[in-house]
JSON list of C-alpha atoms in Angstrom, two decimals:
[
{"chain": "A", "resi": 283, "resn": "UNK", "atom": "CA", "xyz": [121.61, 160.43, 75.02]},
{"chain": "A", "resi": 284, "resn": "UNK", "atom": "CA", "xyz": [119.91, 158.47, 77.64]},
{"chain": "A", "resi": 285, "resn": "UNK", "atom": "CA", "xyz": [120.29, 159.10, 81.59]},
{"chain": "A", "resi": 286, "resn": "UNK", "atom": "CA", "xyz": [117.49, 156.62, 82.31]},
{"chain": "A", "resi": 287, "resn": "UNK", "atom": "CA", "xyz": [119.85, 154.04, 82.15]},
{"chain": "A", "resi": 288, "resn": "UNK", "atom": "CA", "xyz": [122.51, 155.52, 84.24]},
{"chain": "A", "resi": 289, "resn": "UNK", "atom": "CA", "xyz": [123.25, 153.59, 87.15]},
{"chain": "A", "resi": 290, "resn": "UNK", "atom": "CA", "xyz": [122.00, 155.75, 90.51]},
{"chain": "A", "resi": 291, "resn": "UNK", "atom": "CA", "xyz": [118.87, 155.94, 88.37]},
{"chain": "A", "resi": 292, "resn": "UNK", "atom": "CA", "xyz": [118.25, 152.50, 87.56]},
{"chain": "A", "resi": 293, "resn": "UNK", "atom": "CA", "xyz": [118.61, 151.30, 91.11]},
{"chain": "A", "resi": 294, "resn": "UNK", "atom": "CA", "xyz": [117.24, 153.92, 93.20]},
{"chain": "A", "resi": 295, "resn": "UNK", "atom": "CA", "xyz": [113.86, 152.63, 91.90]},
{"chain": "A", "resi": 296, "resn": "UNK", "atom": "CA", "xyz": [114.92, 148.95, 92.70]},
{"chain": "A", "resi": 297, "resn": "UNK", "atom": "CA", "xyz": [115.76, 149.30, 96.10]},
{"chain": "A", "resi": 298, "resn": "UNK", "atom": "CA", "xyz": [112.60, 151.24, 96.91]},
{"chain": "A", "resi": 299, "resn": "UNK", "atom": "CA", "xyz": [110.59, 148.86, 95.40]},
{"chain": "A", "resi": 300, "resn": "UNK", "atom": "CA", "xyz": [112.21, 145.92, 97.61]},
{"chain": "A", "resi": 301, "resn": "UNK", "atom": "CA", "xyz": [111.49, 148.09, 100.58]},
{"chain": "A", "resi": 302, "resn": "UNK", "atom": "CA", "xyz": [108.14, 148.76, 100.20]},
{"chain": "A", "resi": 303, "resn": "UNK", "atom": "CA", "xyz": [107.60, 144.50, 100.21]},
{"chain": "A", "resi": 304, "resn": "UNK", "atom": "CA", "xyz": [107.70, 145.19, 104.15]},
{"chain": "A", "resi": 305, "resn": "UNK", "atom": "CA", "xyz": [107.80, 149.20, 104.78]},
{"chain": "A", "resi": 306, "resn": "UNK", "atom": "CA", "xyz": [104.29, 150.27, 102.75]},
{"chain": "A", "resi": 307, "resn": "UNK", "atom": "CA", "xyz": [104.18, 153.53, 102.06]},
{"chain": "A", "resi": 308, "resn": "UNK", "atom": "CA", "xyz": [100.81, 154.63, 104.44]},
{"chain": "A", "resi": 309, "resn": "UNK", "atom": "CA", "xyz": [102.82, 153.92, 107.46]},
{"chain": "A", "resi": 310, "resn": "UNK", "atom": "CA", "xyz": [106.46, 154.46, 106.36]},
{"chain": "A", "resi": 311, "resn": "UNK", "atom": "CA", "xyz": [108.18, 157.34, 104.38]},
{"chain": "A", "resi": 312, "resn": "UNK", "atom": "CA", "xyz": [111.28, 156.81, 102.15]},
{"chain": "A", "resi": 313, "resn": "UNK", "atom": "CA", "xyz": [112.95, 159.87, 100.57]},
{"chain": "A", "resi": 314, "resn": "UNK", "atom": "CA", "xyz": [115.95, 160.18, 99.13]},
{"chain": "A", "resi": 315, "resn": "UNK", "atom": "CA", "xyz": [118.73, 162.34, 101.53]},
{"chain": "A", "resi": 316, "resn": "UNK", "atom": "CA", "xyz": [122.49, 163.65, 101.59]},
{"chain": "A", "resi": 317, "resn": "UNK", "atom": "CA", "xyz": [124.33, 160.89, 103.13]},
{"chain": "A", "resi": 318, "resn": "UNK", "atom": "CA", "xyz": [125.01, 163.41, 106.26]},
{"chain": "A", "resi": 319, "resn": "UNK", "atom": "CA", "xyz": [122.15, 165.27, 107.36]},
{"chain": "A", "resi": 320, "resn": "UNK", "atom": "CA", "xyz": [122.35, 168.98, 108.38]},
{"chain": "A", "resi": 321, "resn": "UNK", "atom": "CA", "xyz": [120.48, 170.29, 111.23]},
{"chain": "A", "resi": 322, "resn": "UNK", "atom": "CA", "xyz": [117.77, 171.83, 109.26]},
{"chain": "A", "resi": 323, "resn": "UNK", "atom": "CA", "xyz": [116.97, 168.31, 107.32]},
{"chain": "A", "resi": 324, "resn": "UNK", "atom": "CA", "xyz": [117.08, 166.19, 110.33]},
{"chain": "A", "resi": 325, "resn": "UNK", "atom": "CA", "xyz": [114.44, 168.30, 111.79]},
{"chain": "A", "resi": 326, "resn": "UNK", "atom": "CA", "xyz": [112.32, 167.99, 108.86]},
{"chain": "A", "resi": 327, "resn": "UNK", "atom": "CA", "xyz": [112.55, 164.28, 108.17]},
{"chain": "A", "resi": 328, "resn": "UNK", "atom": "CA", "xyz": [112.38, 163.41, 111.81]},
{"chain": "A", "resi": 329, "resn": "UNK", "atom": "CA", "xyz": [108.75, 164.31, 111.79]},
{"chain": "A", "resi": 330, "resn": "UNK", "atom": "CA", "xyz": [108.41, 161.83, 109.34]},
{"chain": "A", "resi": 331, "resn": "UNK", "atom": "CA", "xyz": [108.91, 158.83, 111.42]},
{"chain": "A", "resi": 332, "resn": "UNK", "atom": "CA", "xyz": [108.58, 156.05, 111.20]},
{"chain": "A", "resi": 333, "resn": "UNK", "atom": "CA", "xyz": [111.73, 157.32, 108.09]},
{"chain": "A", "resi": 334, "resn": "UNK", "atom": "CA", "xyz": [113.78, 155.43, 105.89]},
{"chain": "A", "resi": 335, "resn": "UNK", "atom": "CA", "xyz": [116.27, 157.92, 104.07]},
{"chain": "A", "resi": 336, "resn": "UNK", "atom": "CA", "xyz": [118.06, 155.97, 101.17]},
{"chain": "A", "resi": 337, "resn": "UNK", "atom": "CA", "xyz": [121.15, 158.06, 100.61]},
{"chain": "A", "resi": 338, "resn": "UNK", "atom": "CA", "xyz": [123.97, 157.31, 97.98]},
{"chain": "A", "resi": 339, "resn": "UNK", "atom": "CA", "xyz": [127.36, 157.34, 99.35]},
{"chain": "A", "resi": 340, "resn": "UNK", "atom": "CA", "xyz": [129.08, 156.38, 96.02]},
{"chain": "A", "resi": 341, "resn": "UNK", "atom": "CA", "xyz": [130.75, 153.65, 94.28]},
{"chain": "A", "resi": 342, "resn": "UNK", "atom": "CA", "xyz": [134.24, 151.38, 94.48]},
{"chain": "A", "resi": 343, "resn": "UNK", "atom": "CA", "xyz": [134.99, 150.48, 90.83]},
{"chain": "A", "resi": 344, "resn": "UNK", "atom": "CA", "xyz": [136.56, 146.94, 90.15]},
{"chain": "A", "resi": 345, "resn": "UNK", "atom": "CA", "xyz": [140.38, 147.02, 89.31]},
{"chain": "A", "resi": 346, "resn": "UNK", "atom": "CA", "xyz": [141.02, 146.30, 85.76]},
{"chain": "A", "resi": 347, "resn": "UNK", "atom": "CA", "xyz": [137.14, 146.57, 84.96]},
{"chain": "A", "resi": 348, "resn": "UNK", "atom": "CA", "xyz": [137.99, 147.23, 81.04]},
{"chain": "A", "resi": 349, "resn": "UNK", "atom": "CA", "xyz": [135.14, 149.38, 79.22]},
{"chain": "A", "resi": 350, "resn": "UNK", "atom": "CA", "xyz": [132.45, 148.00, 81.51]},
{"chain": "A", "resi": 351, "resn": "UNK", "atom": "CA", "xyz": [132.32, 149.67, 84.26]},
{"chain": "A", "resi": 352, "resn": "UNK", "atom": "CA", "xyz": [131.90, 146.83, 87.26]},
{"chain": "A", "resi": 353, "resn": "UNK", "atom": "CA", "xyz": [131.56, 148.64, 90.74]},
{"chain": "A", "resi": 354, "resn": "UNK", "atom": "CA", "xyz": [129.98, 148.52, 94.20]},
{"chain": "A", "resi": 355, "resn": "UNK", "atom": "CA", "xyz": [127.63, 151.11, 94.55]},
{"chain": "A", "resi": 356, "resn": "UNK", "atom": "CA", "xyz": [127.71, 152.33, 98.22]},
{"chain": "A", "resi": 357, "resn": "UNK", "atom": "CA", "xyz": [124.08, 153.05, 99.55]},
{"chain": "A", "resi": 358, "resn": "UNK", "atom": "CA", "xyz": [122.96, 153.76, 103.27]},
{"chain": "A", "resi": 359, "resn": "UNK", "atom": "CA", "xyz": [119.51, 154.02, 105.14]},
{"chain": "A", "resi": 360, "resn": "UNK", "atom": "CA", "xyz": [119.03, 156.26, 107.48]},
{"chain": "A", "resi": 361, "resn": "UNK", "atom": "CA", "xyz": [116.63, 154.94, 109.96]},
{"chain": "A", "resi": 362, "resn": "UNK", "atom": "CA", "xyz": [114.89, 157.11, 112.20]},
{"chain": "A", "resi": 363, "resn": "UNK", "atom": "CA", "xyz": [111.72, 156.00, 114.92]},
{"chain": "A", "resi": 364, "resn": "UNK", "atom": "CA", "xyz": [110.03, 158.30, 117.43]},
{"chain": "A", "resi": 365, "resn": "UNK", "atom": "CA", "xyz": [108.15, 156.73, 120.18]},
{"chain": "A", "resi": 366, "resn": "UNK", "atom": "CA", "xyz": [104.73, 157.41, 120.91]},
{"chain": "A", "resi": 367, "resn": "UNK", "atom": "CA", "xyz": [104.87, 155.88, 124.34]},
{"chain": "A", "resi": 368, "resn": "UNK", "atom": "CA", "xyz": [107.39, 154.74, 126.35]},
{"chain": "A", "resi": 369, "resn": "UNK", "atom": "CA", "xyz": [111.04, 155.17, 125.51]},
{"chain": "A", "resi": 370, "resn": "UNK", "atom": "CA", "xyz": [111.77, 151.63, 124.89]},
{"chain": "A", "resi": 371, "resn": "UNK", "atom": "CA", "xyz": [109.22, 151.08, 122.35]},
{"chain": "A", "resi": 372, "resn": "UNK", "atom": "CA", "xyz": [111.68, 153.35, 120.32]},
{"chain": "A", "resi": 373, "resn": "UNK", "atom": "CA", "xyz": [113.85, 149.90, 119.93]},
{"chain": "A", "resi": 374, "resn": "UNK", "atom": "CA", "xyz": [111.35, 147.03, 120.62]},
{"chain": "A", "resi": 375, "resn": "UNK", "atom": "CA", "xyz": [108.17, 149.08, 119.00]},
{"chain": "A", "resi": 376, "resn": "UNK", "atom": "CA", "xyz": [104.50, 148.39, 121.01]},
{"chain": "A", "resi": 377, "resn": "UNK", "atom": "CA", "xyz": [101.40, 147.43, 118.78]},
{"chain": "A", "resi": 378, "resn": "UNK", "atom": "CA", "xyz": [100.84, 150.95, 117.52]},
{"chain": "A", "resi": 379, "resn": "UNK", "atom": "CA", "xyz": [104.85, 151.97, 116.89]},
{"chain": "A", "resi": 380, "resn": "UNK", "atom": "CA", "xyz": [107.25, 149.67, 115.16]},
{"chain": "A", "resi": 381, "resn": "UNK", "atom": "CA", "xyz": [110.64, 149.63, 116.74]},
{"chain": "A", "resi": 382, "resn": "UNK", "atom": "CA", "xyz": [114.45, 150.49, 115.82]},
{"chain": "A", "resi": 383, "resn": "UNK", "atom": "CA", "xyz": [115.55, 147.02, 116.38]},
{"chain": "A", "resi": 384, "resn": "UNK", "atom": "CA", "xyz": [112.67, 145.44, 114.16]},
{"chain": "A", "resi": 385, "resn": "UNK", "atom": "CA", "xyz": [113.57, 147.98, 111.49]},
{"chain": "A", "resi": 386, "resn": "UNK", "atom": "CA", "xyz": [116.97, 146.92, 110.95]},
{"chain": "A", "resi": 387, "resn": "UNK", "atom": "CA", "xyz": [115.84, 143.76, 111.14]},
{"chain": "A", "resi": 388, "resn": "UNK", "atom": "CA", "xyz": [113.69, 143.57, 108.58]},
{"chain": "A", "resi": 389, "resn": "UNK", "atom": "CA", "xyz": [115.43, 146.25, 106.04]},
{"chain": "A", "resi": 390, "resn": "UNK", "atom": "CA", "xyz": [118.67, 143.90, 106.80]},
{"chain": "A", "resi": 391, "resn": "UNK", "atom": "CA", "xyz": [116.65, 140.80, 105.36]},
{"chain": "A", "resi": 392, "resn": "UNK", "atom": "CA", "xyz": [115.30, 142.33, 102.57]},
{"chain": "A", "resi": 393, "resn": "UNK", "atom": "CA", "xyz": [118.68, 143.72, 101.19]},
{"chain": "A", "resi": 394, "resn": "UNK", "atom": "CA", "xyz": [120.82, 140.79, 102.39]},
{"chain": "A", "resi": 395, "resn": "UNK", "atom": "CA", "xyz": [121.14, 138.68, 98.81]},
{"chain": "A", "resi": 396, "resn": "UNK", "atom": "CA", "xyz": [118.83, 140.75, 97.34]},
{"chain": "A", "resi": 397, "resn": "UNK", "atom": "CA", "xyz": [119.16, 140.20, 93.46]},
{"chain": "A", "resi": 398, "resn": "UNK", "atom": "CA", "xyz": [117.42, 143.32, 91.14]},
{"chain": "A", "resi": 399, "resn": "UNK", "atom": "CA", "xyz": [117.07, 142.22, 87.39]},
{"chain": "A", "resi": 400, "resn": "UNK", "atom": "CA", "xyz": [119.48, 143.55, 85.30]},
{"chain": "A", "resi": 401, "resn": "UNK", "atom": "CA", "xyz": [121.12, 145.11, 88.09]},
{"chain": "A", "resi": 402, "resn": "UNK", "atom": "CA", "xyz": [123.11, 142.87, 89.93]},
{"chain": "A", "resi": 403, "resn": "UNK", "atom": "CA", "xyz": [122.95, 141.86, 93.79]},
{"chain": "A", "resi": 404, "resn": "UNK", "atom": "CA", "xyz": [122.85, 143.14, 96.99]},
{"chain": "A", "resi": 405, "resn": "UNK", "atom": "CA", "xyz": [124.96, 142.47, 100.29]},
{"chain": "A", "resi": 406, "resn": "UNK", "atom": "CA", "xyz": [124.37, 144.40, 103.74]},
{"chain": "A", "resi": 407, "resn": "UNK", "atom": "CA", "xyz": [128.21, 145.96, 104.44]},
{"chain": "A", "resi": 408, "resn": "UNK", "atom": "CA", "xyz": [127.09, 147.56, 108.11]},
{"chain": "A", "resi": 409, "resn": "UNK", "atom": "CA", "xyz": [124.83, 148.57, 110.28]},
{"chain": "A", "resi": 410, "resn": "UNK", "atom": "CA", "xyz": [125.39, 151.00, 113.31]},
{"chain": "A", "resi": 411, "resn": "UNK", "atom": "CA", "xyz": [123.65, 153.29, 116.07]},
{"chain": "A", "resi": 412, "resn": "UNK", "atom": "CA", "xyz": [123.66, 156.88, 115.57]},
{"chain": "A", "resi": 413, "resn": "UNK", "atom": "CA", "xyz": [122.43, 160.15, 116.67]},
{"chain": "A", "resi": 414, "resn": "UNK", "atom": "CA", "xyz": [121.65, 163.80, 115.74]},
{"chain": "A", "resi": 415, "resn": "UNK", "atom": "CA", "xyz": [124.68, 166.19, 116.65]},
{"chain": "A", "resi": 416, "resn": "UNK", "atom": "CA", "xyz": [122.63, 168.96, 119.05]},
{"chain": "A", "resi": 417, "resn": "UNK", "atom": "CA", "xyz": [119.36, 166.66, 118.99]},
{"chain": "A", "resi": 418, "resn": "UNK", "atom": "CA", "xyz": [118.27, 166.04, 122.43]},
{"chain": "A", "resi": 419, "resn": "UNK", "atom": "CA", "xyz": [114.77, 164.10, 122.39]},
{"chain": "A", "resi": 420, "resn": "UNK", "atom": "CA", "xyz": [115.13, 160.97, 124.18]},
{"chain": "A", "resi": 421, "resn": "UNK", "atom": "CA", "xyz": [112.28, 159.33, 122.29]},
{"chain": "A", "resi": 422, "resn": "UNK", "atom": "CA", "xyz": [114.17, 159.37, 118.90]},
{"chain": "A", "resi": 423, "resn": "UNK", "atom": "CA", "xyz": [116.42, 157.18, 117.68]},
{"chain": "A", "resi": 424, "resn": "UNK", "atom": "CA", "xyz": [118.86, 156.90, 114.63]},
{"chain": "A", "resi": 425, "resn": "UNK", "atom": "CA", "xyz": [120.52, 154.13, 112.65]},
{"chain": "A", "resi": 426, "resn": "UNK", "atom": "CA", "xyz": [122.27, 153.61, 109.61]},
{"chain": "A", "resi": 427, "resn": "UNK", "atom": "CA", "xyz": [122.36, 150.20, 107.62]},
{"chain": "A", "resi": 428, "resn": "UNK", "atom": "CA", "xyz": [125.28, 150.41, 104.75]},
{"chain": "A", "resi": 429, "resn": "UNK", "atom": "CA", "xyz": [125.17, 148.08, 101.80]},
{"chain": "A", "resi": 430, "resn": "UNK", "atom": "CA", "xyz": [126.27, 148.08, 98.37]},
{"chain": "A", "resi": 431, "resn": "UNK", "atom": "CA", "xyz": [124.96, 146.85, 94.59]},
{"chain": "A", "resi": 432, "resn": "UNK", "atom": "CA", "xyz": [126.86, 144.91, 92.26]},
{"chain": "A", "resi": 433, "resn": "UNK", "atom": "CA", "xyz": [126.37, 145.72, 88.97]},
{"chain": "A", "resi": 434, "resn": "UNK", "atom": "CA", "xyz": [127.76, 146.36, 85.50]},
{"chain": "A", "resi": 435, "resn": "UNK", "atom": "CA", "xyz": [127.75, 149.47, 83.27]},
{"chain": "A", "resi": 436, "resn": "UNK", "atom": "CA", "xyz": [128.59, 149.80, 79.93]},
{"chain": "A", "resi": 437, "resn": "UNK", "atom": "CA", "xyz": [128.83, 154.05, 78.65]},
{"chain": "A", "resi": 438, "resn": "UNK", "atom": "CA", "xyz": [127.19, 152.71, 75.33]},
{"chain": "A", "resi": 439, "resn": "UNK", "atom": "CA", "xyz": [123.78, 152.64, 77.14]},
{"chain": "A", "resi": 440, "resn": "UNK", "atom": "CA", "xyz": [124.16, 156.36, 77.51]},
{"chain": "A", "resi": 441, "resn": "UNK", "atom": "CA", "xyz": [124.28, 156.71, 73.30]},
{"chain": "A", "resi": 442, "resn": "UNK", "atom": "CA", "xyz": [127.20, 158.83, 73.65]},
{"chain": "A", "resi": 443, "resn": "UNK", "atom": "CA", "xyz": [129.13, 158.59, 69.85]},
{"chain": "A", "resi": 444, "resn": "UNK", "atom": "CA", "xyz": [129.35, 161.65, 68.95]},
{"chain": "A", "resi": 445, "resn": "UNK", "atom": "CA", "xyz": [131.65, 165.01, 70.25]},
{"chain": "A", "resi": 446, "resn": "UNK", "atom": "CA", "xyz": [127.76, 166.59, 69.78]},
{"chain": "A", "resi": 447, "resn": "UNK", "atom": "CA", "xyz": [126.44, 163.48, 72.15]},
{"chain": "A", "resi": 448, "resn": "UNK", "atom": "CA", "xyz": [129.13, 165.20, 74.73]},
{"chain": "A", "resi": 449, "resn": "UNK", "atom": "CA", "xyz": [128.53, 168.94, 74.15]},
{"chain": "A", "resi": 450, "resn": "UNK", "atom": "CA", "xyz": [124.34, 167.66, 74.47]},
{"chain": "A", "resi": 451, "resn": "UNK", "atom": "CA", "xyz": [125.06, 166.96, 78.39]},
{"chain": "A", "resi": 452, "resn": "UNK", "atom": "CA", "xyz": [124.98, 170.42, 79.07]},
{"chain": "A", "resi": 453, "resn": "UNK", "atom": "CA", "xyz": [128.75, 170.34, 80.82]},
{"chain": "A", "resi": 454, "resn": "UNK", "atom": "CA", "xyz": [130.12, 173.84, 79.44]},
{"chain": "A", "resi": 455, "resn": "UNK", "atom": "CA", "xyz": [133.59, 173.30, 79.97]},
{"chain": "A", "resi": 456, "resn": "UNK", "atom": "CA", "xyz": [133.78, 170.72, 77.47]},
{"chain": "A", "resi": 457, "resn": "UNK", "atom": "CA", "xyz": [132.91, 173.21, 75.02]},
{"chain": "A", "resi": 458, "resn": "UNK", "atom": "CA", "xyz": [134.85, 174.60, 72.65]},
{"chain": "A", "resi": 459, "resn": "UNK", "atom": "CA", "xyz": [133.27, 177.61, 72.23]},
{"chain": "A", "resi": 460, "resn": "UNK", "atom": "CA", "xyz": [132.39, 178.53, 76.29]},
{"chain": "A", "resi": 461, "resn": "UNK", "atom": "CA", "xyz": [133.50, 181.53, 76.77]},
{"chain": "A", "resi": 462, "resn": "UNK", "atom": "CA", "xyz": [133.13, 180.73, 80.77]},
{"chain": "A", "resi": 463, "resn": "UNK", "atom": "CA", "xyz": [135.87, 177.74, 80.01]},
{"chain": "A", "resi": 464, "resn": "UNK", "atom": "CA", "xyz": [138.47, 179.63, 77.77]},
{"chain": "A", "resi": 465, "resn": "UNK", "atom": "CA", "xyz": [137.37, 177.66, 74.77]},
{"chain": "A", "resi": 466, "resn": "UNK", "atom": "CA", "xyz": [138.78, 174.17, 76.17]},
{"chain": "A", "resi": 467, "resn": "UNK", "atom": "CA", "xyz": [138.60, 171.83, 73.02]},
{"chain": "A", "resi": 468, "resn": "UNK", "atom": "CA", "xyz": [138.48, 168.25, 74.03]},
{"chain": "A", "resi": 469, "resn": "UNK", "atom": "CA", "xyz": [140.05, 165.46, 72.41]},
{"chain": "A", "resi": 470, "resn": "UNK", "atom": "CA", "xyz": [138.56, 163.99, 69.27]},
{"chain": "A", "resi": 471, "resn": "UNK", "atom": "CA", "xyz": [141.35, 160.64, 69.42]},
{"chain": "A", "resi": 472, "resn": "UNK", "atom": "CA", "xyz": [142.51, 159.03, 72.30]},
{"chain": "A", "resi": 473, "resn": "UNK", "atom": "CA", "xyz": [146.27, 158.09, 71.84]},
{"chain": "A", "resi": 474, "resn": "UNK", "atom": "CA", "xyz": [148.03, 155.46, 74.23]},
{"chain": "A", "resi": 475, "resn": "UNK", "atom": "CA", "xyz": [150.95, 155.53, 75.91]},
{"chain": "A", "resi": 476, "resn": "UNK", "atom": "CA", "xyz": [153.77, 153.63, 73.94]}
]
């Protein structure tokens, strides 16, 4: 079996990569996050800033995609910038802070038509304004910029043949021995509906 070539996996790296063209990594962090931050985590990434949090929010599969799976996957970035200065550098930025509105901006460009190899392409689905439920400093702001990946995915990649290929994932309940699961046996034949 081979979860390198899952999906999330293959194209969290791609998207980071495209970020860092114009968000290099000695001025700007990018971490992977929960698509809604608690209290606790906002306080720890906001210390961060200038942050990019790349979140996965899931996928829309194609109707009638057949045994390739062709989806959407549903990303966001959670944006966060804490002015040094005055409190509208936290949208236009000065020449020591960038701003909110120049970080959309550019993460909107980059990801716009953006087409990873062997992945697929990228559109930008939304972008919005937010802020930290019980988070009162005035000199941080919050946005979120939505988009999604096109791409393909066939479950051969993952070299999965074999009921032993299944019970190798580590998922007890698909064992027919777990004594956690009852002994649920799984199909060996798939039979169609007549």
């Amino acid at each position: 079996m081979d979860l390198a070539l899952a999906p999330i996996r293959t194209i969290e790296p791609a998207i980071v990569a495209r970020l860092r063209l114009a968000f290099p990594s000695k001025e700007f962090q990018i971490q992977r996050i929960p698509p809604v931050l608690t209290v606790k985590e906002f306080e720890r990434v906001v210390r961060l800033t200038p942050f990019i949090g790349l979140a996965w929010i899931g996928f829309r599969p194609d109707p009638a995609s057949g045994r390739q799976l062709a989806a959407a996957m549903r990303w966001r970035l959670v944006m966060i910038v804490k002015a040094s200065s005055s409190l509208e550098t936290r949208f236009k930025g000065d020449r020591m802070d960038i701003g909110m509105d120049a970080m959309i901006d550019v993460a909107a460009a980059l990801l716009q038509g953006a087409v990873f190899d062997g992945i697929g392409a990228s559109a930008v689905t939304g972008a919005e304004a937010v802020y930290a439920d019980g988070w009162s400093d005035d000199a941080t702001v919050v946005a979120n910029l939505d988009f999604e990946v096109r791409y393909q995915f066939s479950p051969a990649a993952l070299q999965l043949k074999t009921i032993d290929d299944f019970q190798q994932l580590g998922v007890t309940w698909l064992n027919a021995d777990s004594p956690a699961a009852g002994g649920v046996d799984a199909p060996q034949t798939v039979q169609p509906n007549s």
